[in-house]
Short mmCIF file of C-alpha atoms in Angstrom, two decimals:
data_model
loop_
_atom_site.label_atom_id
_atom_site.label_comp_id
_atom_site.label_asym_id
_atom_site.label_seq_id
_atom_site.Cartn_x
_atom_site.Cartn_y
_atom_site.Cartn_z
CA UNK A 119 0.00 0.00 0.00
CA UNK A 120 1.20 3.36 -1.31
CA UNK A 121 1.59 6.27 1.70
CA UNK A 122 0.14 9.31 0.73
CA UNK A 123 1.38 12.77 2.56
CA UNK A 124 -0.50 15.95 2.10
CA UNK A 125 1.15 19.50 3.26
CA UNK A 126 -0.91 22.99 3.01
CA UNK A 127 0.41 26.28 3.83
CA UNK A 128 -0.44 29.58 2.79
CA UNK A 129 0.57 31.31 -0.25
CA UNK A 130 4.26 31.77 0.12
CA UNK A 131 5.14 29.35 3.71
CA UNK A 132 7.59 27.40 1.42
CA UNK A 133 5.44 24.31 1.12
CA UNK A 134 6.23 22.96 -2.60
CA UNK A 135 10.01 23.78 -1.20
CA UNK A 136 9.94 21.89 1.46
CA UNK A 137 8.33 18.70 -0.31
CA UNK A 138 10.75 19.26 -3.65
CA UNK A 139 14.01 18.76 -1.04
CA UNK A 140 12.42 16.10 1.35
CA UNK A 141 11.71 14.04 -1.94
CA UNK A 142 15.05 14.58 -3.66
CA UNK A 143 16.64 13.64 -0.25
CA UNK A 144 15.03 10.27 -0.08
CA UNK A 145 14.50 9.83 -4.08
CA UNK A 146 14.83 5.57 -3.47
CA UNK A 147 11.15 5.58 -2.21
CA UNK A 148 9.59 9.22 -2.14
CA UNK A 149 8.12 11.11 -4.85
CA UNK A 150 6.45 15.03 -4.83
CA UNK A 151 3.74 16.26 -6.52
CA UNK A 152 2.81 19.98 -6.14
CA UNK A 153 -0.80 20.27 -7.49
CA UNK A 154 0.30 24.02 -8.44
CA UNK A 155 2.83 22.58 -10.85
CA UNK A 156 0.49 19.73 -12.22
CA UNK A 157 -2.17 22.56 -13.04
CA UNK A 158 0.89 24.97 -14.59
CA UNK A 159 1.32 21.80 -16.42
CA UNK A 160 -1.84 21.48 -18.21
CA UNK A 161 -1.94 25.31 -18.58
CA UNK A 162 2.08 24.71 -20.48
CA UNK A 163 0.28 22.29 -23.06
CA UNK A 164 -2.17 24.88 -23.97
CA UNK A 165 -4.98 22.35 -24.35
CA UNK A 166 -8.47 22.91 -23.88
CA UNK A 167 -8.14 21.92 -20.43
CA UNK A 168 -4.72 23.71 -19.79
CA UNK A 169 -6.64 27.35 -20.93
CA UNK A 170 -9.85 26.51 -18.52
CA UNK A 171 -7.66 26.18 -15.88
CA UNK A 172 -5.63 29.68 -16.79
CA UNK A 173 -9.31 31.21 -16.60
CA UNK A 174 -9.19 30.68 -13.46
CA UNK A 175 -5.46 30.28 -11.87
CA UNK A 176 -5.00 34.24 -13.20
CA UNK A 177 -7.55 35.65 -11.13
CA UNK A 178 -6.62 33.63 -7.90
CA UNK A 179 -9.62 31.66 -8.13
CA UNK A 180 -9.90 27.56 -7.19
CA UNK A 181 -9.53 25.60 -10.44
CA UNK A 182 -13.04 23.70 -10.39
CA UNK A 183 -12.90 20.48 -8.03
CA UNK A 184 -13.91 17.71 -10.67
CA UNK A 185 -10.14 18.79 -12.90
CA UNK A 186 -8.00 18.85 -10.10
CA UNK A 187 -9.32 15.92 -8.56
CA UNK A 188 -9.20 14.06 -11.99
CA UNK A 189 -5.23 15.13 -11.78
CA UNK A 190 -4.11 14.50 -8.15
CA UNK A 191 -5.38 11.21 -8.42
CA UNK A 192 -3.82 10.43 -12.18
CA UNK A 193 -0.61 11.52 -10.55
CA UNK A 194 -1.59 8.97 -6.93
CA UNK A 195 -2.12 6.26 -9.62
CA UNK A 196 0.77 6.59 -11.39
CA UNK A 197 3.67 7.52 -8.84
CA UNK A 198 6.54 5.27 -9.16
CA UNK A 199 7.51 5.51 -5.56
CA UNK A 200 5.72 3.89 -2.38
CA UNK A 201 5.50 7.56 -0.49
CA UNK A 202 3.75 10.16 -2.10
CA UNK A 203 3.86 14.11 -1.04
CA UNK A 204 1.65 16.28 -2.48
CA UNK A 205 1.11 19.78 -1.76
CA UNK A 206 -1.36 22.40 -2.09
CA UNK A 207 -4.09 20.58 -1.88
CA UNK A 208 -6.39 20.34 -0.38
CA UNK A 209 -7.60 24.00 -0.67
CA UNK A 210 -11.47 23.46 0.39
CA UNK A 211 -13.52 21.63 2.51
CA UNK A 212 -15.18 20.30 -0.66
CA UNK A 213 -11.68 19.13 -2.31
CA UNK A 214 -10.93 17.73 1.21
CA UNK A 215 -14.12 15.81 1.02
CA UNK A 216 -13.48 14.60 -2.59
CA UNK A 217 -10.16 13.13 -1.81
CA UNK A 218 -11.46 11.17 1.46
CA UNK A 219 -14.47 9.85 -0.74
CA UNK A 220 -12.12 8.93 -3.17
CA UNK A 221 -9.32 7.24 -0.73
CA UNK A 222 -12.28 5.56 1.30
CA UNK A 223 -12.59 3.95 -1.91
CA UNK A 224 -9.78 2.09 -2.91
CA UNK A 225 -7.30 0.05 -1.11
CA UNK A 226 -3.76 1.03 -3.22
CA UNK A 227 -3.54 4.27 -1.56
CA UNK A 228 -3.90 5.72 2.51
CA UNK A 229 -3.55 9.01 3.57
CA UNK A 230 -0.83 9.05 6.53
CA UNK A 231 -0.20 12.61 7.27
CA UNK A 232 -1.29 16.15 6.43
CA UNK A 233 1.49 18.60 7.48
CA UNK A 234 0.26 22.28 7.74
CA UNK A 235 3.08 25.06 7.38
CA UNK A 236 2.32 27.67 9.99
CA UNK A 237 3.51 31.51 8.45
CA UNK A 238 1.93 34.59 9.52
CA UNK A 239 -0.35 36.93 6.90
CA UNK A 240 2.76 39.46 6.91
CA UNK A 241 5.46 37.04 6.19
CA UNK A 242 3.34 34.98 3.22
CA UNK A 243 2.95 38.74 1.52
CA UNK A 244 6.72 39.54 1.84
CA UNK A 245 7.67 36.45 0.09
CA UNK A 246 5.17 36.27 -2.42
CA UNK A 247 5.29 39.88 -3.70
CA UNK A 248 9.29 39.74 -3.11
CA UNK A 249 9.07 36.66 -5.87
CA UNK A 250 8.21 36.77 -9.47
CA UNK A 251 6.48 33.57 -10.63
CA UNK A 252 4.04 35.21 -13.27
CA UNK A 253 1.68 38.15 -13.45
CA UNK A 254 -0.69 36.33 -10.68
CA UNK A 255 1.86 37.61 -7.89
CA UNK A 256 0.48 41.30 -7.62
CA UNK A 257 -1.53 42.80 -4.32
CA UNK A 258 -4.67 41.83 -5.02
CA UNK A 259 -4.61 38.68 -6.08
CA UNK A 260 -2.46 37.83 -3.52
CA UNK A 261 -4.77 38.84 -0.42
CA UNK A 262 -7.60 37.15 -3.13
CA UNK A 263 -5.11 33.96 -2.77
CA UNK A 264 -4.68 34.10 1.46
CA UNK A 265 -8.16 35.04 1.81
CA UNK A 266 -9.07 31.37 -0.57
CA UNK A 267 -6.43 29.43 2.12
CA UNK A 268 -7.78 31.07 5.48
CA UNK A 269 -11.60 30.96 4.78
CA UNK A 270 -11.92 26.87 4.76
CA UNK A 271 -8.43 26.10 7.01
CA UNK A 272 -10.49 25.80 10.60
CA UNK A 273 -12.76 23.02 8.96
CA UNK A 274 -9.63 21.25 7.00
CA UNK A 275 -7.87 21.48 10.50
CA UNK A 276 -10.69 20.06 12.36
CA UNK A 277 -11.15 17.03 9.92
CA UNK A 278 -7.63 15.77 9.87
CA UNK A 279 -7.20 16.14 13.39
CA UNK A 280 -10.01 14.25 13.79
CA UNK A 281 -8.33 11.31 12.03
CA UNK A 282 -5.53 12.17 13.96
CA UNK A 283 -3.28 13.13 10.89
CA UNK A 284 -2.75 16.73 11.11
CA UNK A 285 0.18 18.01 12.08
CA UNK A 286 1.33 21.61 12.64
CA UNK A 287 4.89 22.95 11.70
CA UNK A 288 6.39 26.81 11.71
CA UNK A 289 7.51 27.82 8.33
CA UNK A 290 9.19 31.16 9.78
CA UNK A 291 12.45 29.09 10.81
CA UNK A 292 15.37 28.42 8.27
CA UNK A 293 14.39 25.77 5.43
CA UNK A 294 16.86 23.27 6.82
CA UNK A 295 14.76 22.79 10.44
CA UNK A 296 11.55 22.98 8.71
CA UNK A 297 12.24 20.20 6.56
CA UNK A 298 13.88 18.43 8.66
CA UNK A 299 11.10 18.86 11.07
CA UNK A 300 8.55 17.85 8.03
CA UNK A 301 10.93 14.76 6.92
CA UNK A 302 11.06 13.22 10.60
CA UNK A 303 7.43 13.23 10.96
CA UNK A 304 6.92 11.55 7.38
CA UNK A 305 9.54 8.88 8.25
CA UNK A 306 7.60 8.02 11.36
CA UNK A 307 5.13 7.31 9.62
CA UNK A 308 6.59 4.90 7.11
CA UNK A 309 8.55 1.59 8.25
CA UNK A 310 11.48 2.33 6.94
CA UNK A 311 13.60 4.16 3.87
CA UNK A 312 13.32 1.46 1.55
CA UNK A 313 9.79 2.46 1.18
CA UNK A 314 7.85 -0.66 3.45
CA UNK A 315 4.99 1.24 4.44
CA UNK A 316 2.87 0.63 7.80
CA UNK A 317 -0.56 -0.25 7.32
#
């Protein structure tokens, strides 16, 4: 059975970061998917798909639930590792709901852990309007983007504490203790490095 890792953080806490160098690090049975870059993805091949999804990416809005479900769990599916990291997702209570509907029903794939990283409203802006990553990193669409993350995070919180997966970590520290703080809990979660999962 595959182990499947979720981390969420705010626009600019460092999340797809974080996973990218925990993955590299243990590249023998861990493998990162940021649902950001799958979505830039589609958008890169300029399909049909790729330019509904731009419609909506550009104004800071949530891609609708039904594509980006349909890609996080192509990308599940097809991982060639047993530990899977995916962040950015999920981003509602509805696309939170999706996934556990969807894990609930199949036996390949369980959710282990859902790391949150913790940065304050101030810090997210200075990073993301100190970046350049397109024209979507301007002022508004920014607090449009924190504003999309903060409304449904209580309920998200409350759900995966509930199944006693949440897990809290500050992303105002140096990258090195932050993932190293985010790679000890996902190894003790997982039996060991060559990828043996607990079930």
């Amino acid at each position: 059975m595959k182990a499947l890792f979720l981390i969420i953080g705010a626009p600019g806490s460092g999340k797809t970061t974080d996973a990218q160098l925990i993955a590299e690090r243990n590249s023998d049975c861990m493998v990162h998917y940021s649902t950001g870059d799958l979505l830039r993805a589609e958008i890169a091949k300029q399909s049909e798909r790729g330019q509904l999804i731009a419609s909506f990416t550009s104004k800071g809005e949530l891609v609708p639930l039904e594509i980006v479900i349909d890609t996080i769990i192509t990308a599940i599916k097809n991982a060639p590792k047993e530990v899977i990291i995916i962040d950015g997702y999920p981003r509602s209570v509805e696309q939170m709901n999706a996934l556990d509907r969807v894990l609930k029903a199949q036996e390949e794939v369980k959710l282990k852990g859902v790391v949150e990283v913790h940065v304050s409203e101030v810090v997210a802006r200075e990073r993301v309007l100190g970046r350049s990553r397109g024209d979507d990193d301007n002022i508004e669409v920014f607090n449009n983007r924190m504003q999309v993350y903060l409304k449904p995070l209580e309920s998200i919180v409350e759900f995966y504490k509930a199944l006693e997966v949440h897990q809290q970590i500050n992303g105002e520290r140096s990258i090195e203790a932050i993932v190293a703080d985010i790679e000890a809990y996902i190894k003790t979660h997982i039996k060991d490095k060559n990828g043996l999962v607990k079930n």
